[in-house]
Short mmCIF file of C-alpha atoms and ligand atoms in Angstrom, two decimals:
data_model
loop_
_atom_site.label_atom_id
_atom_site.label_comp_id
_atom_site.label_asym_id
_atom_site.label_seq_id
_atom_site.Cartn_x
_atom_site.Cartn_y
_atom_site.Cartn_z
CA UNK A 27 52.64 -2.74 20.44
CA UNK A 28 50.51 -2.94 17.30
CA UNK A 29 51.76 -1.54 14.01
CA UNK A 30 48.97 1.06 13.95
CA UNK A 31 48.23 3.81 11.44
CA UNK A 32 48.09 7.18 13.18
CA UNK A 33 45.64 9.46 11.34
CA UNK A 34 43.43 6.50 10.28
CA UNK A 35 39.95 7.63 9.30
CA UNK A 36 36.46 6.18 9.11
CA UNK A 37 33.42 7.82 7.57
CA UNK A 38 29.70 7.18 7.43
CA UNK A 39 26.55 9.10 6.50
CA UNK A 40 22.95 9.85 7.37
CA UNK A 41 20.12 7.43 6.62
CA UNK A 42 16.53 8.00 5.63
CA UNK A 43 13.89 5.31 6.17
CA UNK A 44 11.53 5.43 3.24
CA UNK A 45 9.17 2.77 4.58
CA UNK A 46 8.92 0.33 7.49
CA UNK A 47 10.30 2.06 10.60
CA UNK A 48 9.11 0.42 13.83
CA UNK A 49 7.44 -2.43 11.90
CA UNK A 50 10.97 -3.64 11.00
CA UNK A 51 11.68 -4.22 14.72
CA UNK A 52 8.84 -6.82 14.63
CA UNK A 53 9.94 -8.65 11.49
CA UNK A 54 8.32 -6.58 8.72
CA UNK A 55 10.47 -5.37 5.79
CA UNK A 56 11.85 -1.85 5.50
CA UNK A 57 13.39 0.31 2.79
CA UNK A 58 16.14 2.76 3.74
CA UNK A 59 18.38 5.14 1.80
CA UNK A 60 21.89 6.41 2.52
CA UNK A 61 22.13 10.20 2.40
CA UNK A 62 25.74 10.43 1.28
CA UNK A 63 25.86 14.24 1.34
CA UNK A 64 25.45 14.31 5.13
CA UNK A 65 28.66 12.87 6.60
CA UNK A 66 30.18 11.72 9.90
CA UNK A 67 33.93 11.28 10.27
CA UNK A 68 36.22 9.81 12.95
CA UNK A 69 40.03 10.21 12.91
CA UNK A 70 42.36 8.25 15.23
CA UNK A 71 45.72 9.70 16.26
CA UNK A 72 48.26 7.83 18.38
CA UNK A 73 49.08 9.28 21.80
CA UNK A 74 52.49 8.89 23.47
CA UNK A 75 50.76 7.67 26.67
CA UNK A 76 48.26 4.87 27.44
CA UNK A 77 45.26 7.23 27.32
CA UNK A 78 42.08 6.81 25.27
CA UNK A 79 40.41 10.13 24.49
CA UNK A 80 37.46 11.34 22.47
CA UNK A 81 37.06 14.87 21.12
CA UNK A 82 33.65 15.90 19.76
CA UNK A 83 31.07 18.71 19.87
CA UNK A 84 29.08 16.81 22.54
CA UNK A 85 31.89 15.64 24.80
CA UNK A 86 35.67 15.82 25.02
CA UNK A 87 37.63 13.74 27.52
CA UNK A 88 38.48 10.18 28.49
CA UNK A 89 36.54 7.37 26.75
CA UNK A 90 36.09 5.75 30.19
CA UNK A 91 34.15 8.83 31.36
CA UNK A 92 31.78 9.13 28.40
CA UNK A 93 28.33 10.32 29.58
CA UNK A 94 25.47 7.80 29.82
CA UNK A 95 23.87 9.06 26.56
CA UNK A 96 27.08 7.89 24.85
CA UNK A 97 27.24 4.52 26.65
CA UNK A 98 26.91 2.64 23.34
CA UNK A 99 30.02 4.34 21.90
CA UNK A 100 31.90 3.63 25.15
CA UNK A 101 30.93 -0.08 24.97
CA UNK A 102 32.05 -0.26 21.36
CA UNK A 103 35.40 1.54 21.83
CA UNK A 104 36.19 -0.47 24.99
CA UNK A 105 35.36 -3.70 23.13
CA UNK A 106 37.81 -2.78 20.36
CA UNK A 107 40.52 -1.80 22.86
CA UNK A 108 40.17 -5.00 24.88
CA UNK A 109 40.24 -7.17 21.76
CA UNK A 110 43.59 -5.48 20.90
CA UNK A 111 45.70 -6.07 24.03
CA UNK A 112 48.63 -3.65 24.34
CA UNK A 113 46.88 -1.15 22.10
CA UNK A 114 48.74 2.16 22.09
CA UNK A 115 46.84 5.15 23.48
CA UNK A 116 44.84 7.21 20.99
CA UNK A 117 42.63 10.22 20.52
CA UNK A 118 39.42 9.89 18.48
CA UNK A 119 38.26 13.09 16.79
CA UNK A 120 34.60 12.96 15.82
CA UNK A 121 32.95 15.47 13.47
CA UNK A 122 29.40 15.04 12.23
CA UNK A 123 27.01 16.93 9.97
CA UNK A 124 24.09 14.85 11.28
CA UNK A 125 21.77 16.43 13.79
CA UNK A 126 21.31 14.07 16.77
CA UNK A 127 17.90 12.59 17.68
CA UNK A 128 16.21 13.59 14.42
CA UNK A 129 15.63 10.14 12.88
CA UNK A 130 18.64 10.40 10.54
CA UNK A 131 20.62 7.65 12.24
CA UNK A 132 23.27 9.81 13.89
CA UNK A 133 24.18 7.15 16.50
CA UNK A 134 24.51 4.43 13.83
CA UNK A 135 26.63 6.75 11.64
CA UNK A 136 28.98 7.43 14.57
CA UNK A 137 29.15 3.71 15.39
CA UNK A 138 29.99 2.74 11.79
CA UNK A 139 32.57 5.55 11.46
CA UNK A 140 34.16 4.47 14.79
CA UNK A 141 34.42 0.83 13.70
CA UNK A 142 35.92 1.80 10.33
CA UNK A 143 38.38 4.27 11.88
CA UNK A 144 39.58 1.91 14.63
CA UNK A 145 39.86 -1.14 12.38
CA UNK A 146 41.85 0.99 9.89
CA UNK A 147 44.00 2.13 12.82
CA UNK A 148 44.68 -1.48 13.90
CA UNK A 149 44.95 -2.57 10.24
CA UNK A 150 42.27 -5.25 10.72
CA UNK A 151 40.49 -6.71 7.69
CA UNK A 152 36.75 -6.83 8.39
CA UNK A 153 33.94 -8.46 6.44
CA UNK A 154 30.75 -6.41 5.97
CA UNK A 155 28.93 -8.67 8.46
CA UNK A 156 31.69 -8.17 11.06
CA UNK A 157 31.46 -4.40 10.55
CA UNK A 158 27.68 -4.51 11.20
CA UNK A 159 28.07 -6.79 14.24
CA UNK A 160 30.56 -4.38 15.80
CA UNK A 161 28.45 -1.28 15.02
CA UNK A 162 25.44 -3.03 16.56
CA UNK A 163 27.30 -3.32 19.91
CA UNK A 164 26.80 0.45 20.19
CA UNK A 165 23.28 0.39 18.73
CA UNK A 166 22.12 -2.23 21.27
CA UNK A 167 23.19 -0.06 24.19
CA UNK A 168 21.65 3.06 22.60
CA UNK A 169 18.32 1.69 21.29
CA UNK A 170 17.96 -1.51 23.40
CA UNK A 171 16.22 -3.56 20.68
CA UNK A 172 17.50 -2.32 17.30
CA UNK A 173 16.45 -4.08 14.10
CA UNK A 174 19.91 -3.43 12.62
CA UNK A 175 18.40 -1.21 9.90
CA UNK A 176 20.20 1.98 10.96
CA UNK A 177 23.66 0.41 11.09
CA UNK A 178 23.07 -1.45 7.79
CA UNK A 179 22.13 1.81 6.04
CA UNK A 180 24.98 3.74 7.66
CA UNK A 181 27.33 1.11 6.21
CA UNK A 182 25.76 1.01 2.72
CA UNK A 183 26.28 3.27 -0.28
CA UNK A 184 23.06 2.03 -1.85
CA UNK A 185 19.36 1.93 -0.94
CA UNK A 186 18.60 -1.26 1.00
CA UNK A 187 15.75 -3.64 1.71
CA UNK A 188 15.99 -5.21 5.15
CA UNK A 189 14.11 -7.89 7.03
CA UNK A 190 15.41 -8.37 10.56
CA UNK A 191 17.80 -11.31 10.91
CA UNK A 192 18.49 -11.41 7.17
CA UNK A 193 21.27 -9.80 5.17
CA UNK A 194 20.41 -6.31 3.86
CA UNK A 195 19.85 -6.36 0.10
CA UNK A 196 20.44 -3.46 -2.29
CA UNK A 197 17.25 -2.40 -4.07
CA UNK A 198 16.99 -0.69 -7.44
CA UNK A 199 15.27 2.69 -7.60
CA UNK A 200 14.06 3.83 -11.01
CA UNK A 201 12.02 6.83 -9.98
CA UNK A 202 12.32 10.33 -11.40
CA UNK A 203 11.22 12.23 -8.32
CA UNK A 204 12.67 14.17 -5.40
CA UNK A 205 12.59 13.74 -1.66
CA UNK A 206 12.39 16.84 0.49
CA UNK A 207 13.77 15.79 3.87
CA UNK A 208 12.74 18.20 6.57
CA UNK A 209 14.06 18.42 10.14
CA UNK A 210 11.27 19.69 12.40
CA UNK A 211 13.91 20.73 14.94
CA UNK A 212 12.14 18.68 17.63
CA UNK A 213 14.35 16.10 19.33
CA UNK A 214 12.92 12.58 19.32
CA UNK A 215 14.60 9.70 21.12
CA UNK A 216 14.35 6.43 19.18
CA UNK A 217 14.64 4.33 22.36
CA UNK A 218 11.62 6.18 23.80
CA UNK A 219 9.61 5.75 20.57
CA UNK A 220 10.41 2.01 20.56
CA UNK A 221 9.04 1.78 24.14
CA UNK A 222 5.82 3.58 23.10
CA UNK A 223 5.24 1.02 20.31
CA UNK A 224 6.04 -1.86 22.66
CA UNK A 225 3.47 -0.57 25.17
CA UNK A 226 0.87 -0.15 22.39
CA UNK A 227 1.40 -3.77 21.34
CA UNK A 228 0.91 -4.97 24.92
CA UNK A 229 -2.23 -2.84 25.47
CA UNK A 230 -3.89 -3.49 22.08
CA UNK A 231 -2.15 -6.51 20.54
CA UNK A 232 -4.64 -7.08 17.73
CA UNK A 233 -4.86 -3.47 16.55
CA UNK A 234 -1.09 -3.13 16.94
CA UNK A 235 -0.38 -6.23 14.85
CA UNK A 236 -2.80 -5.04 12.14
CA UNK A 237 -0.89 -1.76 11.96
CA UNK A 238 2.48 -3.51 11.71
CA UNK A 239 1.18 -5.81 8.97
CA UNK A 240 -0.16 -2.81 7.02
CA UNK A 241 3.24 -1.10 7.30
CA UNK A 242 4.90 -4.26 5.99
CA UNK A 243 2.47 -4.42 3.04
CA UNK A 244 3.21 -0.77 2.28
CA UNK A 245 6.94 -1.62 2.16
CA UNK A 246 6.34 -4.44 -0.37
CA UNK A 247 4.16 -2.17 -2.52
CA UNK A 248 6.62 0.73 -2.28
CA UNK A 249 9.45 -1.49 -3.52
CA UNK A 250 7.39 -2.13 -6.64
CA UNK A 251 6.42 1.55 -7.08
CA UNK A 252 10.11 2.55 -6.83
CA UNK A 253 11.11 0.04 -9.49
CA UNK A 254 8.27 1.05 -11.85
CA UNK A 255 8.46 4.85 -11.43
CA UNK A 256 4.91 4.98 -9.99
CA UNK A 257 5.24 8.33 -8.26
CA UNK A 258 1.60 9.06 -7.34
CA UNK A 259 1.23 5.57 -5.86
CA UNK A 260 4.38 6.00 -3.75
CA UNK A 261 3.07 9.37 -2.50
CA UNK A 262 -0.17 7.67 -1.39
CA UNK A 263 1.87 4.97 0.34
CA UNK A 264 3.79 7.66 2.28
CA UNK A 265 0.48 9.18 3.48
CA UNK A 266 -0.90 5.77 4.43
CA UNK A 267 2.28 4.86 6.34
CA UNK A 268 2.21 8.14 8.27
CA UNK A 269 -1.39 7.40 9.26
CA UNK A 270 -0.36 3.95 10.58
CA UNK A 271 2.62 5.45 12.44
CA UNK A 272 0.25 7.98 14.05
CA UNK A 273 -1.82 5.03 15.29
CA UNK A 274 1.31 3.58 16.91
CA UNK A 275 1.72 6.86 18.79
CA UNK A 276 5.07 7.90 17.33
CA UNK A 277 4.04 11.16 15.64
CA UNK A 278 3.49 14.50 17.38
CA UNK A 279 1.00 17.35 16.70
CA UNK A 280 3.87 19.70 15.71
CA UNK A 281 5.12 17.13 13.17
CA UNK A 282 1.57 16.55 11.87
CA UNK A 283 1.11 20.33 11.40
CA UNK A 284 4.25 20.60 9.26
CA UNK A 285 3.12 17.55 7.27
CA UNK A 286 -0.27 19.21 6.62
CA UNK A 287 1.57 22.31 5.34
CA UNK A 288 3.69 20.08 3.07
CA UNK A 289 0.61 18.37 1.62
CA UNK A 290 -0.95 21.80 0.95
CA UNK A 291 2.20 22.90 -0.87
CA UNK A 292 2.75 20.24 -3.51
CA UNK A 293 3.86 17.14 -1.60
CA UNK A 294 2.48 14.00 -3.27
CA UNK A 295 2.83 12.20 0.07
CA UNK A 296 4.53 12.83 3.41
CA UNK A 297 5.51 10.72 6.39
CA UNK A 298 7.74 10.82 9.43
CA UNK A 299 11.03 8.98 9.04
CA UNK A 300 13.02 7.10 11.69
CA UNK A 301 11.95 6.75 15.31
CA UNK A 302 9.57 9.72 15.28
CA UNK A 303 8.31 11.68 18.35
CA UNK A 304 9.81 14.67 16.48
CA UNK A 305 12.77 14.57 14.15
CA UNK A 306 12.51 14.49 10.37
CA UNK A 307 9.75 13.83 7.88
CA UNK A 308 10.01 13.12 4.17
CA UNK A 309 7.97 14.45 1.26
CA UNK A 310 7.72 13.21 -2.32
CA UNK A 311 7.86 15.80 -5.11
CA UNK A 312 7.63 15.25 -8.87
CA UNK A 313 10.42 17.68 -9.91
CA UNK A 314 13.21 19.89 -8.60
CA UNK A 315 11.29 23.19 -8.93
CA UNK A 316 8.40 21.91 -6.79
CA UNK A 317 10.90 20.44 -4.29
CA UNK A 318 12.62 23.86 -3.98
CA UNK A 319 9.28 25.59 -3.57
CA UNK A 320 8.19 23.18 -0.81
CA UNK A 321 11.54 23.60 0.95
CA UNK A 322 10.99 27.39 1.03
CA UNK A 323 7.44 27.00 2.39
CA UNK A 324 8.59 24.61 5.11
CA UNK A 325 11.46 26.92 6.09
CA UNK A 326 8.96 29.79 6.41
CA UNK A 327 6.80 27.50 8.61
CA UNK A 328 9.70 27.01 11.05
CA UNK A 329 11.51 23.90 9.80
CA UNK A 330 15.08 23.70 11.11
CA UNK A 331 16.97 22.21 8.16
CA UNK A 332 16.04 20.81 4.74
CA UNK A 333 17.77 18.49 2.25
CA UNK A 334 16.64 17.76 -1.30
CA UNK A 335 17.59 14.35 -2.74
CA UNK A 336 16.94 13.09 -6.28
CA UNK A 337 15.68 9.50 -5.93
CA UNK A 338 17.27 8.39 -9.20
CA UNK A 339 20.74 9.44 -8.01
CA UNK A 340 20.87 6.89 -5.21
CA UNK A 341 21.83 3.70 -7.11
C1 MEV B 428 12.37 2.87 14.84
C2 MEV B 428 13.38 2.02 14.09
O1 MEV B 428 12.66 1.13 13.23
C3 MEV B 428 14.28 2.87 13.20
C4 MEV B 428 15.02 3.97 13.87
O2 MEV B 428 15.79 4.71 12.95
C5 MEV B 428 14.19 1.23 15.09
C6 MEV B 428 14.99 0.10 14.48
O3 MEV B 428 14.73 -0.29 13.35
O4 MEV B 428 15.86 -0.41 15.19
#
């Protein structure tokens, strides 16, 4: 038997993609932020029998019987059990403040929290790269062709710059502005959105490539705007990116309507964030009072949940 730590914990958090979703799958850069106030936690307790159980709001029961939507977590947990022969039985208790399928990286947050909790339980020492490789076992089953951006952000306490296949790099943000992150309440499956983009690229390869290149250029420019406190320019980049994402087919009329309301109520720029087809969108505001005002307007327009994040409090 392993000398395990019963009660071992692992935590992670939500992520917000500022620029580059979808394009990052095809090699363009992306910028993503950890939202540390929105947490996911996994606790592992030893069981007296050789059973492996999971308790959560979505499912409670044997890990072996996890439903197909949770196949990625099953693959990951089974991988960790089989690489620790004679593991004692355990119960995983999962609690999460992240809404699922809203572009906030809930599956990556669960994967990272699971890896941290189970490696703490087994008292394994993991490098950051090993942590990401393990979390991506779950992400591959869930999203089929993930860029690794979600897991990298779920495992980072700082904003990151990521190009697929390269190590994520922390990026400095020196901007005195606020993000209003708004959950439309519409569920959007990232795997489905990735398929829509793939189909677009097969049907119209030239137009599709032009769009991806533009999204990449917007990520490079946004990195500069963030470092130089160029708020108006970043707002315009948000609007331009949303327009390109619409061309890829990953927005929805209901999301576009809320974004129009945001632009009419003080947003300097708005775009969907994450996979799209619903989920969250982000809005750039120059100060806290205007961010609060926009949040109230969006709530009145039917938004499900809203978070306000100061950009200069992320580093
Ligand atoms: C849509 C996407 O770019 C982000 C999903 O949060 C997919 C990925 O990067 O794997």
